[in-house]
């Protein structure tokens, strides 16, 4: 399931212009248990080491991570500066232009099972390198968010400039690193924590690979952790998507995740979708009927390799017009490396 690196050529991106600071909005629900775990680990460490003076919040922890709804969010993978979806004061520097928009692809409910079957077979046939305990999983991506910005009581919808992101994660989830310009320093920030991450390779390798058993496990975790306002099926779909983005599921688990997704009500196939760097593909998607946003997993039309994910407003909600892309990510490289902060193809 390795996506080939592509140079950014976002066919959908519009010209950018300088805009003023943002206000927050509600997050698309159903992701980020990882973010909660990282945040709580940091809070515990802060309380242990500096019980009187609060520690400065890591720059990659956007303010959206602290929203109340996030505390009940579903288990997820390491994504988007620990909050790929939604905006906040933490990414003001990246808010540089008008909203990213796209053509809303046609949805086919009957084609979803057949498409997921093809994708699952392709994933199962993918060779993967063995991962030693002393190695790191490396994932590079291009990402951007869209959110409302209010200045003098006037609200406009703006998008970040598409920017790069690199994550390293140890197989046990106890050690990692993030570099995301605008959200971290040039050298990046640590993702180390006292507890293994839910998206860590070792934990993923322990999940069941029988699709129905896997789906029961996903629903079980969803029911225990999700915000009550998040539709149950949507939470499960988003949880699977999170595991496809910034984690490294074994091939048999990846295939099982796609088969499990085919059992979730409301999943559709989309005839055309474009990832963050302009690559066209087919998509597996599901509409969140509460906010009118459709989460789309994008795959190469020929190889069915996973390219990325985006969230599209398919039903206007008073803030976002139809066709607004509220979140987009393209995976440009996945690899196993020997050292933390080692970039594949370069000296470590």
Short mmCIF file of C-alpha atoms in Angstrom, two decimals:
data_model
loop_
_atom_site.label_atom_id
_atom_site.label_comp_id
_atom_site.label_asym_id
_atom_site.label_seq_id
_atom_site.Cartn_x
_atom_site.Cartn_y
_atom_site.Cartn_z
CA UNK A 1 0.00 0.00 0.00
CA UNK A 2 2.94 2.30 -0.68
CA UNK A 3 1.98 5.47 -2.52
CA UNK A 4 4.57 6.78 -4.96
CA UNK A 5 6.00 10.23 -4.20
CA UNK A 6 4.47 12.98 -6.33
CA UNK A 7 5.40 16.60 -6.73
CA UNK A 8 2.60 18.91 -5.56
CA UNK A 9 0.48 20.22 -8.39
CA UNK A 10 -2.88 20.84 -6.72
CA UNK A 11 -5.26 21.16 -9.59
CA UNK A 12 -8.00 22.41 -7.31
CA UNK A 13 -6.02 25.04 -5.37
CA UNK A 14 -6.97 28.68 -5.90
CA UNK A 15 -4.77 31.79 -5.67
CA UNK A 16 -3.91 32.76 -2.09
CA UNK A 17 -4.05 36.04 -0.24
CA UNK A 18 -3.17 37.27 3.26
CA UNK A 19 -5.95 37.04 5.84
CA UNK A 20 -6.26 37.79 9.55
CA UNK A 21 -6.43 35.40 12.54
CA UNK A 22 -9.05 32.69 12.82
CA UNK A 23 -11.75 31.60 15.17
CA UNK A 24 -12.40 27.97 15.95
CA UNK A 25 -15.13 25.74 14.59
CA UNK A 26 -16.37 22.33 15.57
CA UNK A 27 -14.26 19.45 14.30
CA UNK A 28 -15.61 16.82 11.95
CA UNK A 29 -16.38 14.17 14.53
CA UNK A 30 -15.04 10.68 14.89
CA UNK A 31 -11.24 10.85 15.02
CA UNK A 32 -8.34 11.55 17.34
CA UNK A 33 -8.16 9.17 20.28
CA UNK A 34 -4.45 9.33 19.52
CA UNK A 35 -4.51 13.07 19.97
CA UNK A 36 -6.25 12.68 23.30
CA UNK A 37 -3.71 10.12 24.45
CA UNK A 38 -0.80 12.33 23.43
CA UNK A 39 -2.39 15.35 25.10
CA UNK A 40 -3.17 13.48 28.30
CA UNK A 41 0.32 12.01 28.39
CA UNK A 42 1.75 15.51 28.05
CA UNK A 43 -0.58 16.82 30.76
CA UNK A 44 0.44 14.03 33.12
CA UNK A 45 4.09 14.72 32.45
CA UNK A 46 3.59 18.47 32.93
CA UNK A 47 1.80 17.91 36.22
CA UNK A 48 4.54 15.59 37.39
CA UNK A 49 7.44 17.88 36.51
CA UNK A 50 5.92 21.36 36.91
CA UNK A 51 2.96 21.19 39.29
CA UNK A 52 2.68 24.96 39.73
CA UNK A 53 3.67 26.56 36.44
CA UNK A 54 1.96 25.06 33.36
CA UNK A 55 4.35 23.97 30.64
CA UNK A 56 4.18 25.70 27.26
CA UNK A 57 1.97 23.77 24.90
CA UNK A 58 3.81 22.04 22.09
CA UNK A 59 3.37 24.05 18.87
CA UNK A 60 1.95 21.10 16.95
CA UNK A 61 -0.91 20.71 19.41
CA UNK A 62 -3.40 22.96 17.72
CA UNK A 63 -6.11 24.46 19.82
CA UNK A 64 -8.65 22.17 18.18
CA UNK A 65 -7.11 19.32 20.14
CA UNK A 66 -8.40 20.95 23.30
CA UNK A 67 -12.03 21.25 22.20
CA UNK A 68 -14.46 19.44 24.53
CA UNK A 69 -15.84 17.28 21.73
CA UNK A 70 -12.38 15.89 21.14
CA UNK A 71 -12.20 14.39 24.62
CA UNK A 72 -14.78 11.80 23.57
CA UNK A 73 -13.45 11.27 20.06
CA UNK A 74 -12.88 7.84 18.59
CA UNK A 75 -9.55 6.00 18.47
CA UNK A 76 -7.43 7.16 15.55
CA UNK A 77 -4.02 7.29 14.02
CA UNK A 78 -1.37 9.99 14.13
CA UNK A 79 -2.82 12.62 11.80
CA UNK A 80 -2.39 16.20 10.85
CA UNK A 81 -0.20 17.87 13.43
CA UNK A 82 -2.28 15.87 15.87
CA UNK A 83 -5.35 17.62 14.50
CA UNK A 84 -5.53 17.48 10.74
CA UNK A 85 -9.17 18.48 10.62
CA UNK A 86 -10.45 21.82 11.73
CA UNK A 87 -8.72 25.12 12.37
CA UNK A 88 -7.64 27.22 15.30
CA UNK A 89 -5.18 29.83 16.45
CA UNK A 90 -2.31 27.37 16.21
CA UNK A 91 -2.24 27.43 12.40
CA UNK A 92 -2.87 31.12 11.75
CA UNK A 93 0.41 31.39 9.86
CA UNK A 94 -0.79 28.79 7.37
CA UNK A 95 -4.14 30.50 6.67
CA UNK A 96 -3.17 32.13 3.40
CA UNK A 97 -5.96 31.84 0.92
CA UNK A 98 -9.54 31.31 -0.19
CA UNK A 99 -11.33 28.05 0.43
CA UNK A 100 -10.24 24.99 -1.49
CA UNK A 101 -13.12 23.67 -3.60
CA UNK A 102 -13.80 20.70 -5.84
CA UNK A 103 -16.41 19.06 -8.01
CA UNK A 104 -18.52 16.74 -5.90
CA UNK A 105 -18.14 13.27 -7.37
CA UNK A 106 -21.16 11.07 -7.98
CA UNK A 107 -21.85 8.50 -5.24
CA UNK A 108 -22.71 4.88 -6.05
CA UNK A 109 -23.99 2.85 -3.11
CA UNK A 110 -24.11 -0.40 -5.09
CA UNK A 111 -20.52 -0.05 -6.32
CA UNK A 112 -18.89 0.30 -2.92
CA UNK A 113 -18.69 -3.41 -2.07
CA UNK A 114 -17.20 -4.30 -5.46
CA UNK A 115 -14.65 -1.47 -5.27
CA UNK A 116 -13.62 -2.40 -1.72
CA UNK A 117 -13.22 -6.01 -2.81
CA UNK A 118 -10.73 -4.93 -5.51
CA UNK A 119 -8.91 -2.67 -3.06
CA UNK A 120 -8.73 -5.42 -0.43
CA UNK A 121 -7.28 -7.93 -2.88
CA UNK A 122 -4.66 -5.40 -4.01
CA UNK A 123 -3.72 -4.63 -0.40
CA UNK A 124 -3.36 -8.32 0.49
CA UNK A 125 -1.01 -8.77 -2.48
CA UNK A 126 1.27 -5.94 -1.38
CA UNK A 127 4.69 -6.96 -0.11
CA UNK A 128 5.88 -5.20 3.02
CA UNK A 129 9.27 -4.99 4.71
CA UNK A 130 9.83 -6.58 8.07
CA UNK A 131 9.92 -3.99 10.86
CA UNK A 132 12.48 -4.48 13.62
CA UNK A 133 11.91 -3.14 17.12
CA UNK A 134 14.85 -0.72 16.73
CA UNK A 135 13.54 0.77 13.48
CA UNK A 136 11.04 3.54 12.74
CA UNK A 137 8.05 3.89 10.45
CA UNK A 138 8.36 6.98 8.25
CA UNK A 139 5.37 8.66 6.59
CA UNK A 140 5.52 11.83 4.50
CA UNK A 141 2.45 13.72 3.34
CA UNK A 142 1.03 16.98 2.04
CA UNK A 143 -1.86 18.43 4.02
CA UNK A 144 -4.16 21.43 4.38
CA UNK A 145 -7.30 22.42 6.30
CA UNK A 146 -10.19 24.79 5.68
CA UNK A 147 -12.07 26.71 8.35
CA UNK A 148 -14.06 29.91 8.98
CA UNK A 149 -12.23 33.09 9.94
CA UNK A 150 -13.99 36.04 11.54
CA UNK A 151 -12.72 39.62 11.40
CA UNK A 152 -14.88 42.54 12.61
CA UNK A 153 -17.96 40.30 12.76
CA UNK A 154 -17.46 39.23 9.14
CA UNK A 155 -16.81 35.52 8.59
CA UNK A 156 -15.07 34.14 5.53
CA UNK A 157 -13.96 30.60 4.76
CA UNK A 158 -10.22 30.20 4.24
CA UNK A 159 -7.78 27.37 3.54
CA UNK A 160 -4.23 26.76 4.62
CA UNK A 161 -1.51 26.64 2.04
CA UNK A 162 -0.72 23.04 1.20
CA UNK A 163 2.30 22.10 3.29
CA UNK A 164 4.53 19.13 3.96
CA UNK A 165 4.51 16.89 6.99
CA UNK A 166 6.85 14.10 8.13
CA UNK A 167 6.22 11.64 10.94
CA UNK A 168 8.48 8.98 12.46
CA UNK A 169 7.05 6.38 14.86
CA UNK A 170 8.64 3.47 16.67
CA UNK A 171 6.84 0.14 16.30
CA UNK A 172 5.78 0.19 19.96
CA UNK A 173 4.54 3.80 19.74
CA UNK A 174 6.75 5.01 22.57
CA UNK A 175 9.04 7.17 20.47
CA UNK A 176 8.37 9.44 17.51
CA UNK A 177 9.04 12.73 15.80
CA UNK A 178 7.00 15.25 13.82
CA UNK A 179 8.13 17.95 11.40
CA UNK A 180 5.37 20.17 10.03
CA UNK A 181 6.39 23.71 8.99
CA UNK A 182 4.12 26.27 10.57
CA UNK A 183 3.08 23.93 13.36
CA UNK A 184 6.49 22.86 14.62
CA UNK A 185 9.95 24.37 14.69
CA UNK A 186 12.26 23.72 11.75
CA UNK A 187 13.72 20.75 13.61
CA UNK A 188 10.31 19.42 14.67
CA UNK A 189 8.96 18.11 17.97
CA UNK A 190 8.95 14.80 19.80
CA UNK A 191 5.95 12.49 19.80
CA UNK A 192 7.36 10.39 22.64
CA UNK A 193 4.93 9.27 25.32
CA UNK A 194 4.75 6.85 28.23
CA UNK A 195 2.12 4.60 26.65
CA UNK A 196 2.01 2.77 23.31
CA UNK A 197 -0.15 4.53 20.74
CA UNK A 198 -3.36 2.96 19.51
CA UNK A 199 -2.00 3.29 15.98
CA UNK A 200 1.42 1.79 16.81
CA UNK A 201 2.58 -1.03 14.55
CA UNK A 202 2.78 -3.59 17.36
CA UNK A 203 -0.77 -2.87 18.48
CA UNK A 204 -2.12 -3.02 14.95
CA UNK A 205 -0.43 -6.39 14.45
CA UNK A 206 -2.49 -7.74 17.36
CA UNK A 207 -5.87 -6.76 15.92
CA UNK A 208 -8.05 -9.50 14.40
CA UNK A 209 -7.80 -9.94 10.65
CA UNK A 210 -11.16 -11.65 10.24
CA UNK A 211 -13.25 -8.74 8.87
CA UNK A 212 -16.37 -9.19 11.01
CA UNK A 213 -14.35 -9.68 14.20
CA UNK A 214 -12.30 -6.62 13.31
CA UNK A 215 -15.42 -4.56 12.71
CA UNK A 216 -16.87 -5.65 16.06
CA UNK A 217 -13.65 -4.48 17.70
CA UNK A 218 -13.87 -1.13 15.94
CA UNK A 219 -17.49 -0.62 16.99
CA UNK A 220 -16.63 -1.67 20.54
CA UNK A 221 -13.94 0.98 20.83
CA UNK A 222 -16.14 3.50 19.10
CA UNK A 223 -19.04 2.97 21.46
CA UNK A 224 -16.75 3.31 24.47
CA UNK A 225 -15.02 6.50 23.33
CA UNK A 226 -17.01 8.47 20.78
CA UNK A 227 -18.90 11.68 21.33
CA UNK A 228 -22.59 10.73 21.75
CA UNK A 229 -23.47 13.16 18.95
CA UNK A 230 -21.29 11.28 16.47
CA UNK A 231 -23.29 8.73 14.46
CA UNK A 232 -22.07 5.26 15.34
CA UNK A 233 -21.47 4.10 11.76
CA UNK A 234 -19.69 7.32 10.86
CA UNK A 235 -17.37 6.96 13.85
CA UNK A 236 -16.43 3.45 12.75
CA UNK A 237 -15.78 4.55 9.17
CA UNK A 238 -13.56 7.45 10.26
CA UNK A 239 -11.67 5.18 12.67
CA UNK A 240 -10.74 2.85 9.82
CA UNK A 241 -9.70 5.81 7.69
CA UNK A 242 -7.42 7.07 10.44
CA UNK A 243 -5.58 3.75 10.43
CA UNK A 244 -4.98 4.10 6.69
CA UNK A 245 -3.34 7.53 6.90
CA UNK A 246 -0.44 7.88 9.30
CA UNK A 247 0.10 4.37 10.50
CA UNK A 248 1.52 1.23 8.91
CA UNK A 249 -0.97 -1.65 9.20
CA UNK A 250 0.34 -5.07 8.17
CA UNK A 251 -0.92 -6.14 4.74
CA UNK A 252 -3.38 -8.70 6.07
CA UNK A 253 -4.86 -6.16 8.47
CA UNK A 254 -5.13 -3.54 5.73
CA UNK A 255 -7.06 -5.97 3.56
CA UNK A 256 -9.33 -6.80 6.51
CA UNK A 257 -9.96 -3.12 7.21
CA UNK A 258 -11.30 -2.67 3.68
CA UNK A 259 -13.50 -5.75 3.97
CA UNK A 260 -14.78 -4.48 7.32
CA UNK A 261 -15.55 -1.07 5.80
CA UNK A 262 -17.76 -2.76 3.21
CA UNK A 263 -20.03 -3.90 6.06
CA UNK A 264 -20.66 -0.37 7.40
CA UNK A 265 -24.05 1.04 6.32
CA UNK A 266 -23.93 4.11 4.12
CA UNK A 267 -20.54 3.47 2.50
CA UNK A 268 -20.47 4.44 -1.19
CA UNK A 269 -18.10 4.50 -4.15
CA UNK A 270 -17.24 7.86 -5.73
CA UNK A 271 -16.36 8.00 -9.42
CA UNK A 272 -13.69 10.68 -9.17
CA UNK A 273 -11.78 12.32 -6.30
CA UNK A 274 -8.57 14.36 -6.19
CA UNK A 275 -6.00 14.16 -3.42
CA UNK A 276 -4.00 17.05 -1.99
CA UNK A 277 -1.30 16.94 -4.67
CA UNK A 278 -3.71 16.68 -7.59
CA UNK A 279 -3.75 12.93 -8.20
CA UNK A 280 -7.13 11.74 -9.49
CA UNK A 281 -8.54 8.47 -8.24
CA UNK A 282 -11.64 6.59 -7.19
CA UNK A 283 -12.90 6.90 -3.64
CA UNK A 284 -14.64 4.97 -0.91
CA UNK A 285 -16.71 7.41 1.08
CA UNK A 286 -19.38 7.99 3.67
CA UNK A 287 -21.58 11.01 4.32
CA UNK A 288 -21.94 12.37 7.84
CA UNK A 289 -25.60 13.35 7.72
CA UNK A 290 -25.22 15.63 10.74
CA UNK A 291 -22.82 18.07 9.09
CA UNK A 292 -23.22 17.26 5.40
CA UNK A 293 -19.53 16.39 5.01
CA UNK A 294 -18.36 13.32 3.11
CA UNK A 295 -15.14 11.61 4.11
CA UNK A 296 -13.42 10.14 1.03
CA UNK A 297 -10.56 7.62 0.95
CA UNK A 298 -8.84 8.08 -2.41
CA UNK A 299 -7.20 5.24 -4.37
CA UNK A 300 -5.29 4.96 -7.63
CA UNK A 301 -7.73 3.95 -10.36
CA UNK A 302 -5.45 1.22 -11.74
CA UNK A 303 -3.40 -0.15 -8.83
CA UNK A 304 -5.86 0.66 -6.01
CA UNK A 305 -2.96 2.00 -3.93
CA UNK A 306 -4.09 4.33 -1.16
CA UNK A 307 -3.36 7.96 -2.12
CA UNK A 308 -4.92 9.97 0.67
CA UNK A 309 -8.11 11.29 2.17
CA UNK A 310 -10.25 14.38 1.97
CA UNK A 311 -13.45 15.70 3.50
CA UNK A 312 -15.88 17.43 1.15
CA UNK A 313 -18.96 19.47 1.99
CA UNK A 314 -21.61 17.84 -0.18
CA UNK A 315 -24.58 19.53 1.49
CA UNK A 316 -24.21 23.25 2.34
CA UNK A 317 -24.50 23.92 6.06
CA UNK A 318 -24.60 27.72 6.30
CA UNK A 319 -20.82 28.00 6.76
CA UNK A 320 -19.37 25.84 4.01
CA UNK A 321 -20.70 25.87 0.47
CA UNK A 322 -21.21 22.68 -1.50
CA UNK A 323 -17.88 21.50 -2.88
CA UNK A 324 -15.72 23.01 -0.13
CA UNK A 325 -12.81 20.74 0.79
CA UNK A 326 -12.56 21.09 4.56
CA UNK A 327 -9.57 18.75 4.92
CA UNK A 328 -7.14 17.09 2.50
CA UNK A 329 -4.07 14.90 2.84
CA UNK A 330 -1.94 13.06 0.29
CA UNK A 331 0.46 10.34 1.43
CA UNK A 332 3.63 10.77 -0.63
CA UNK A 333 5.96 8.24 1.02
CA UNK A 334 5.89 5.34 3.46
CA UNK A 335 9.10 3.58 4.48
CA UNK A 336 10.95 1.81 7.27
CA UNK A 337 14.11 3.60 8.42
CA UNK A 338 16.85 2.81 10.91
CA UNK A 339 17.09 6.13 12.72
CA UNK A 340 14.71 8.73 14.12
CA UNK A 341 14.51 11.69 11.68
CA UNK A 342 16.16 9.66 8.91
CA UNK A 343 14.66 10.50 5.51
CA UNK A 344 14.58 7.65 2.95
CA UNK A 345 17.02 8.24 0.13
CA UNK A 346 19.21 10.50 2.25
CA UNK A 347 21.98 9.78 4.69
CA UNK A 348 20.58 9.16 8.19
#
